[in-house]
mmCIF file of C-alpha atoms in Angstrom:
data_model
loop_
_atom_site.group_PDB
_atom_site.id
_atom_site.type_symbol
_atom_site.label_atom_id
_atom_site.label_comp_id
_atom_site.label_asym_id
_atom_site.label_seq_id
_atom_site.Cartn_x
_atom_site.Cartn_y
_atom_site.Cartn_z
ATOM 1 C CA ASP A 10 4.744 9.472 18.865
ATOM 2 C CA GLY A 11 6.304 9.146 15.424
ATOM 3 C CA GLY A 12 4.013 8.636 12.509
ATOM 4 C CA ILE A 13 2.491 9.831 9.304
ATOM 5 C CA THR A 14 -0.607 12.016 9.310
ATOM 6 C CA GLN A 15 -3.034 12.713 6.522
ATOM 7 C CA SER A 16 -5.707 15.354 6.634
ATOM 8 C CA PRO A 17 -8.562 15.702 6.252
ATOM 9 C CA LYS A 18 -10.031 12.210 6.607
ATOM 10 C CA TYR A 19 -13.005 13.058 4.383
ATOM 11 C CA LEU A 20 -13.078 15.699 1.675
ATOM 12 C CA PHE A 21 -15.803 16.807 -0.692
ATOM 13 C CA ARG A 22 -15.076 18.803 -3.808
ATOM 14 C CA LYS A 23 -17.186 20.309 -6.519
ATOM 15 C CA GLU A 24 -16.363 19.411 -10.077
ATOM 16 C CA GLY A 25 -13.870 21.800 -11.622
ATOM 17 C CA GLN A 26 -12.153 22.709 -8.355
ATOM 18 C CA ASN A 27 -8.608 21.908 -7.325
ATOM 19 C CA VAL A 28 -8.091 20.417 -3.873
ATOM 20 C CA THR A 29 -4.954 19.731 -1.830
ATOM 21 C CA LEU A 30 -4.498 16.729 0.444
ATOM 22 C CA SER A 31 -2.042 17.059 3.290
ATOM 23 C CA CYS A 32 0.565 14.483 4.333
ATOM 24 C CA GLU A 33 3.054 15.051 7.152
ATOM 25 C CA GLN A 34 5.557 12.646 8.713
ATOM 26 C CA ASN A 35 7.882 12.990 11.701
ATOM 27 C CA LEU A 36 9.747 9.748 11.090
ATOM 28 C CA ASN A 37 12.708 11.501 9.438
ATOM 29 C CA HIS A 38 12.055 9.457 6.293
ATOM 30 C CA ASP A 39 13.611 10.522 3.024
ATOM 31 C CA ALA A 40 11.043 8.905 0.737
ATOM 32 C CA MET A 41 7.365 9.730 0.511
ATOM 33 C CA TYR A 42 4.624 8.381 -1.733
ATOM 34 C CA TRP A 43 1.061 9.000 -2.829
ATOM 35 C CA TYR A 44 -1.200 6.106 -3.797
ATOM 36 C CA ARG A 45 -4.753 5.947 -5.012
ATOM 37 C CA GLN A 46 -7.006 3.068 -3.959
ATOM 38 C CA ASP A 47 -10.182 2.111 -5.836
ATOM 39 C CA PRO A 48 -12.499 -0.784 -4.934
ATOM 40 C CA GLY A 49 -11.277 -4.123 -6.265
ATOM 41 C CA GLN A 50 -7.939 -2.696 -7.376
ATOM 42 C CA GLY A 51 -4.522 -2.603 -5.837
ATOM 43 C CA LEU A 52 -2.881 0.613 -4.796
ATOM 44 C CA ARG A 53 -1.658 2.636 -7.744
ATOM 45 C CA LEU A 54 1.281 4.980 -7.408
ATOM 46 C CA ILE A 55 0.596 8.621 -8.267
ATOM 47 C CA TYR A 56 3.872 10.341 -7.333
ATOM 48 C CA TYR A 57 6.853 9.628 -5.162
ATOM 49 C CA SER A 58 9.718 11.644 -3.787
ATOM 50 C CA GLN A 59 13.089 10.258 -2.811
ATOM 51 C CA ILE A 60 14.447 13.481 -1.367
ATOM 52 C CA VAL A 61 13.491 17.094 -0.697
ATOM 53 C CA ASN A 62 12.907 19.224 -3.813
ATOM 54 C CA ASP A 63 12.720 16.164 -6.036
ATOM 55 C CA PHE A 64 9.813 13.966 -7.091
ATOM 56 C CA GLN A 65 8.914 11.547 -9.869
ATOM 57 C CA LYS A 66 5.696 10.562 -11.588
ATOM 58 C CA GLY A 67 4.194 7.224 -10.780
ATOM 59 C CA ASP A 68 1.847 5.169 -12.914
ATOM 60 C CA ILE A 69 -1.168 7.515 -12.810
ATOM 61 C CA ALA A 70 0.227 11.046 -12.384
ATOM 62 C CA GLU A 71 -2.033 12.779 -14.908
ATOM 63 C CA GLY A 72 -4.307 15.305 -13.248
ATOM 64 C CA TYR A 73 -2.239 15.421 -10.041
ATOM 65 C CA SER A 74 0.615 17.585 -8.806
ATOM 66 C CA VAL A 75 2.907 17.460 -5.774
ATOM 67 C CA SER A 76 5.616 19.453 -4.049
ATOM 68 C CA ARG A 77 8.358 18.481 -1.610
ATOM 69 C CA GLU A 78 9.681 21.686 -0.092
ATOM 70 C CA LYS A 79 10.258 20.127 3.309
ATOM 71 C CA LYS A 80 11.327 16.645 4.304
ATOM 72 C CA GLU A 81 8.278 16.283 6.537
ATOM 73 C CA SER A 82 5.630 17.293 4.041
ATOM 74 C CA PHE A 83 4.404 15.956 0.700
ATOM 75 C CA PRO A 84 1.081 17.575 -0.275
ATOM 76 C CA LEU A 85 -0.926 16.249 -3.218
ATOM 77 C CA THR A 86 -3.111 18.519 -5.345
ATOM 78 C CA VAL A 87 -5.937 16.914 -7.270
ATOM 79 C CA THR A 88 -6.585 19.243 -10.180
ATOM 80 C CA SER A 89 -9.676 19.734 -12.290
ATOM 81 C CA ALA A 90 -7.846 17.855 -15.051
ATOM 82 C CA GLN A 91 -8.241 14.591 -13.114
ATOM 83 C CA LYS A 92 -11.294 13.048 -14.760
ATOM 84 C CA ASN A 93 -12.242 10.570 -12.052
ATOM 85 C CA PRO A 94 -10.926 11.918 -8.746
ATOM 86 C CA THR A 95 -13.328 10.192 -6.324
ATOM 87 C CA ALA A 96 -11.152 7.651 -4.485
ATOM 88 C CA PHE A 97 -9.317 6.829 -1.283
ATOM 89 C CA TYR A 98 -5.869 8.452 -1.224
ATOM 90 C CA LEU A 99 -3.044 7.010 0.829
ATOM 91 C CA CYS A 100 0.239 8.669 1.678
ATOM 92 C CA ALA A 101 3.252 6.644 2.787
ATOM 93 C CA SER A 102 6.862 7.167 3.751
ATOM 94 C CA SER A 103 9.923 4.985 4.019
ATOM 95 C CA ILE A 104 13.547 5.301 5.005
ATOM 96 C CA GLY A 105 14.470 5.302 1.350
ATOM 97 C CA GLU A 106 16.762 3.111 -0.641
ATOM 98 C CA GLY A 107 17.047 -0.317 0.890
ATOM 99 C CA GLY A 108 14.194 0.334 3.280
ATOM 100 C CA THR A 109 11.930 -2.598 3.879
ATOM 101 C CA GLU A 110 8.803 -0.982 5.243
ATOM 102 C CA ALA A 111 6.492 1.768 4.088
ATOM 103 C CA PHE A 112 4.486 3.470 6.816
ATOM 104 C CA PHE A 113 1.029 4.537 5.718
ATOM 105 C CA GLY A 114 -1.237 7.341 6.825
ATOM 106 C CA GLN A 115 -4.901 6.731 7.608
ATOM 107 C CA GLY A 116 -5.994 7.931 4.202
ATOM 108 C CA THR A 117 -8.213 10.678 2.810
ATOM 109 C CA ARG A 118 -11.471 9.817 1.123
ATOM 110 C CA LEU A 119 -12.148 12.347 -1.614
ATOM 111 C CA THR A 120 -15.620 12.614 -3.093
ATOM 112 C CA VAL A 121 -16.457 14.842 -6.022
ATOM 113 C CA VAL A 122 -20.022 16.146 -5.878
ATOM 114 C CA GLY B 233 5.242 -5.435 -17.039
ATOM 115 C CA GLU B 234 5.030 -6.053 -13.344
ATOM 116 C CA ASP B 235 1.778 -7.466 -12.004
ATOM 117 C CA VAL B 236 0.620 -8.934 -8.712
ATOM 118 C CA GLU B 237 -2.554 -11.025 -8.532
ATOM 119 C CA GLN B 238 -4.613 -12.219 -5.595
ATOM 120 C CA SER B 239 -8.029 -13.764 -5.140
ATOM 121 C CA LEU B 240 -10.497 -11.162 -3.870
ATOM 122 C CA PHE B 241 -12.254 -13.040 -1.051
ATOM 123 C CA LEU B 242 -11.576 -15.714 1.546
ATOM 124 C CA SER B 243 -13.901 -16.924 4.281
ATOM 125 C CA VAL B 244 -12.793 -19.092 7.222
ATOM 126 C CA ARG B 245 -14.136 -20.153 10.608
ATOM 127 C CA GLU B 246 -12.617 -18.787 13.787
ATOM 128 C CA GLY B 247 -9.806 -21.065 14.964
ATOM 129 C CA ASP B 248 -9.063 -22.460 11.498
ATOM 130 C CA SER B 249 -5.987 -21.554 9.463
ATOM 131 C CA SER B 250 -6.259 -19.036 6.629
ATOM 132 C CA VAL B 251 -4.086 -19.211 3.546
ATOM 133 C CA ILE B 252 -3.969 -16.194 1.264
ATOM 134 C CA ASN B 253 -2.235 -16.671 -2.066
ATOM 135 C CA CYS B 254 -0.508 -14.285 -4.425
ATOM 136 C CA THR B 255 1.258 -14.611 -7.761
ATOM 137 C CA TYR B 256 3.614 -12.104 -9.289
ATOM 138 C CA THR B 257 5.197 -11.755 -12.688
ATOM 139 C CA ASP B 258 8.544 -10.013 -12.190
ATOM 140 C CA SER B 259 11.293 -12.136 -10.668
ATOM 141 C CA SER B 260 13.641 -9.169 -10.169
ATOM 142 C CA SER B 261 11.856 -7.973 -7.050
ATOM 143 C CA THR B 262 13.962 -7.492 -3.939
ATOM 144 C CA TYR B 263 11.346 -7.818 -1.225
ATOM 145 C CA LEU B 264 7.840 -9.255 -1.071
ATOM 146 C CA TYR B 265 5.385 -7.986 1.518
ATOM 147 C CA TRP B 266 2.093 -8.680 3.174
ATOM 148 C CA TYR B 267 0.149 -5.651 4.370
ATOM 149 C CA LYS B 268 -3.119 -5.567 6.341
ATOM 150 C CA GLN B 269 -5.794 -2.909 5.917
ATOM 151 C CA GLU B 270 -8.670 -2.490 8.335
ATOM 152 C CA PRO B 271 -11.813 -0.578 7.248
ATOM 153 C CA GLY B 272 -11.204 3.096 6.545
ATOM 154 C CA ALA B 273 -7.558 2.913 7.537
ATOM 155 C CA GLY B 274 -4.145 2.871 5.978
ATOM 156 C CA LEU B 275 -2.052 -0.216 5.356
ATOM 157 C CA GLN B 276 0.017 -1.808 8.079
ATOM 158 C CA LEU B 277 2.992 -4.008 7.304
ATOM 159 C CA LEU B 278 2.446 -7.533 8.633
ATOM 160 C CA THR B 279 5.585 -9.215 7.428
ATOM 161 C CA TYR B 280 8.017 -9.283 4.542
ATOM 162 C CA ILE B 281 10.393 -11.766 2.981
ATOM 163 C CA PHE B 282 13.579 -11.164 1.084
ATOM 164 C CA SER B 283 13.471 -12.626 -2.384
ATOM 165 C CA ASN B 284 16.251 -15.150 -1.700
ATOM 166 C CA MET B 285 14.345 -16.752 1.203
ATOM 167 C CA ASP B 286 11.842 -19.612 1.002
ATOM 168 C CA MET B 287 10.017 -19.243 4.281
ATOM 169 C CA LYS B 288 9.584 -16.875 7.155
ATOM 170 C CA GLN B 289 7.643 -17.478 10.359
ATOM 171 C CA ASP B 290 6.518 -14.823 12.784
ATOM 172 C CA GLN B 291 4.216 -16.022 15.583
ATOM 173 C CA ARG B 292 0.902 -16.948 13.892
ATOM 174 C CA LEU B 293 2.100 -15.865 10.453
ATOM 175 C CA THR B 294 3.985 -18.056 7.990
ATOM 176 C CA VAL B 295 5.115 -16.749 4.617
ATOM 177 C CA LEU B 296 6.092 -19.189 1.885
ATOM 178 C CA LEU B 297 7.847 -18.101 -1.296
ATOM 179 C CA ASN B 298 8.103 -20.329 -4.362
ATOM 180 C CA LYS B 299 10.384 -18.444 -6.711
ATOM 181 C CA LYS B 300 10.092 -20.967 -9.509
ATOM 182 C CA ASP B 301 6.309 -20.538 -9.686
ATOM 183 C CA LYS B 302 6.432 -16.853 -8.586
ATOM 184 C CA HIS B 303 3.968 -17.686 -5.821
ATOM 185 C CA LEU B 304 3.757 -16.138 -2.379
ATOM 186 C CA SER B 305 1.419 -17.244 0.393
ATOM 187 C CA LEU B 306 0.482 -16.017 3.846
ATOM 188 C CA ARG B 307 -0.787 -18.522 6.389
ATOM 189 C CA ILE B 308 -2.503 -17.238 9.520
ATOM 190 C CA ALA B 309 -2.787 -19.913 12.203
ATOM 191 C CA ASP B 310 -5.717 -19.946 14.654
ATOM 192 C CA THR B 311 -7.544 -17.185 12.762
ATOM 193 C CA GLN B 312 -9.450 -14.769 14.991
ATOM 194 C CA THR B 313 -12.323 -12.379 14.234
ATOM 195 C CA GLY B 314 -9.831 -9.543 14.666
ATOM 196 C CA ASP B 315 -7.976 -10.851 11.634
ATOM 197 C CA SER B 316 -10.881 -9.832 9.391
ATOM 198 C CA ALA B 317 -9.410 -7.255 7.009
ATOM 199 C CA ILE B 318 -8.027 -6.828 3.511
ATOM 200 C CA TYR B 319 -4.593 -8.350 2.960
ATOM 201 C CA PHE B 320 -2.344 -6.947 0.247
ATOM 202 C CA CYS B 321 0.540 -8.728 -1.360
ATOM 203 C CA ALA B 322 3.244 -6.422 -2.745
ATOM 204 C CA GLU B 323 6.666 -6.608 -4.317
ATOM 205 C CA SER B 324 9.322 -3.927 -4.494
ATOM 206 C CA PHE B 325 11.997 -3.023 -7.048
ATOM 207 C CA ASP B 326 14.567 -0.321 -7.708
ATOM 208 C CA GLY B 327 16.107 -0.423 -4.271
ATOM 209 C CA GLY B 328 12.706 -0.253 -2.621
ATOM 210 C CA PHE B 329 11.383 2.898 -4.275
ATOM 211 C CA LYS B 330 8.928 1.138 -6.554
ATOM 212 C CA THR B 331 6.310 -1.142 -5.011
ATOM 213 C CA ILE B 332 3.538 -2.952 -6.896
ATOM 214 C CA PHE B 333 0.471 -3.952 -4.903
ATOM 215 C CA GLY B 334 -2.093 -6.641 -5.581
ATOM 216 C CA ALA B 335 -5.814 -5.847 -5.453
ATOM 217 C CA GLY B 336 -6.118 -7.241 -1.935
ATOM 218 C CA THR B 337 -7.853 -10.305 -0.479
ATOM 219 C CA ARG B 338 -10.764 -9.606 1.841
ATOM 220 C CA LEU B 339 -10.669 -12.118 4.697
ATOM 221 C CA PHE B 340 -13.950 -12.867 6.482
ATOM 222 C CA VAL B 341 -13.695 -14.733 9.777
ATOM 223 C CA LYS B 342 -16.904 -16.398 10.959
ATOM 224 C CA ALA B 343 -17.396 -16.922 14.692
#
């Protein structure tokens, strides 16, 4: 079955540590996205990538980094520079320009302890 | 800048119609969307409307777009307990690469 997979579902991190969230899709989509979701707020865009080996900052990129070495994969690293990293992180993909639907993963809930 | 606003909660009785409202600020959007999120899960696209349309109907769902007032609504007919979820309004720009989401409306359906 085609889809987009995020792992792990739950992640705990100690303060000061970097952590990488995985996102893989087998939909052959060019575009991939990372969003952060906090209670009572809409999704906020962290980074997006329109094509392999290229990515752009979204609205809240500080303290995060990404890579897009393969079309299928778009991992997100939450660095120690991110001051408030506890949140629900959603990865999505779409066909790309002109696409009408973003397909979302099931999300990763990151908790800093 | 771009902004999308929704009320945070809506409660309806099973079998009634639900109407979830959304306002947006940027009229240059290409598509407007309604997504559904169930607890602990990702978002699922329910329906979308192109910005030059006024209405779209899909089974129990009716989307109305008032471009003059920058108002989008989602009507769910014969609301069921399985419709309980958070509903996000969103609009996209830049050929679809940039999407702005509202904060989501939590729909409670009472049996």
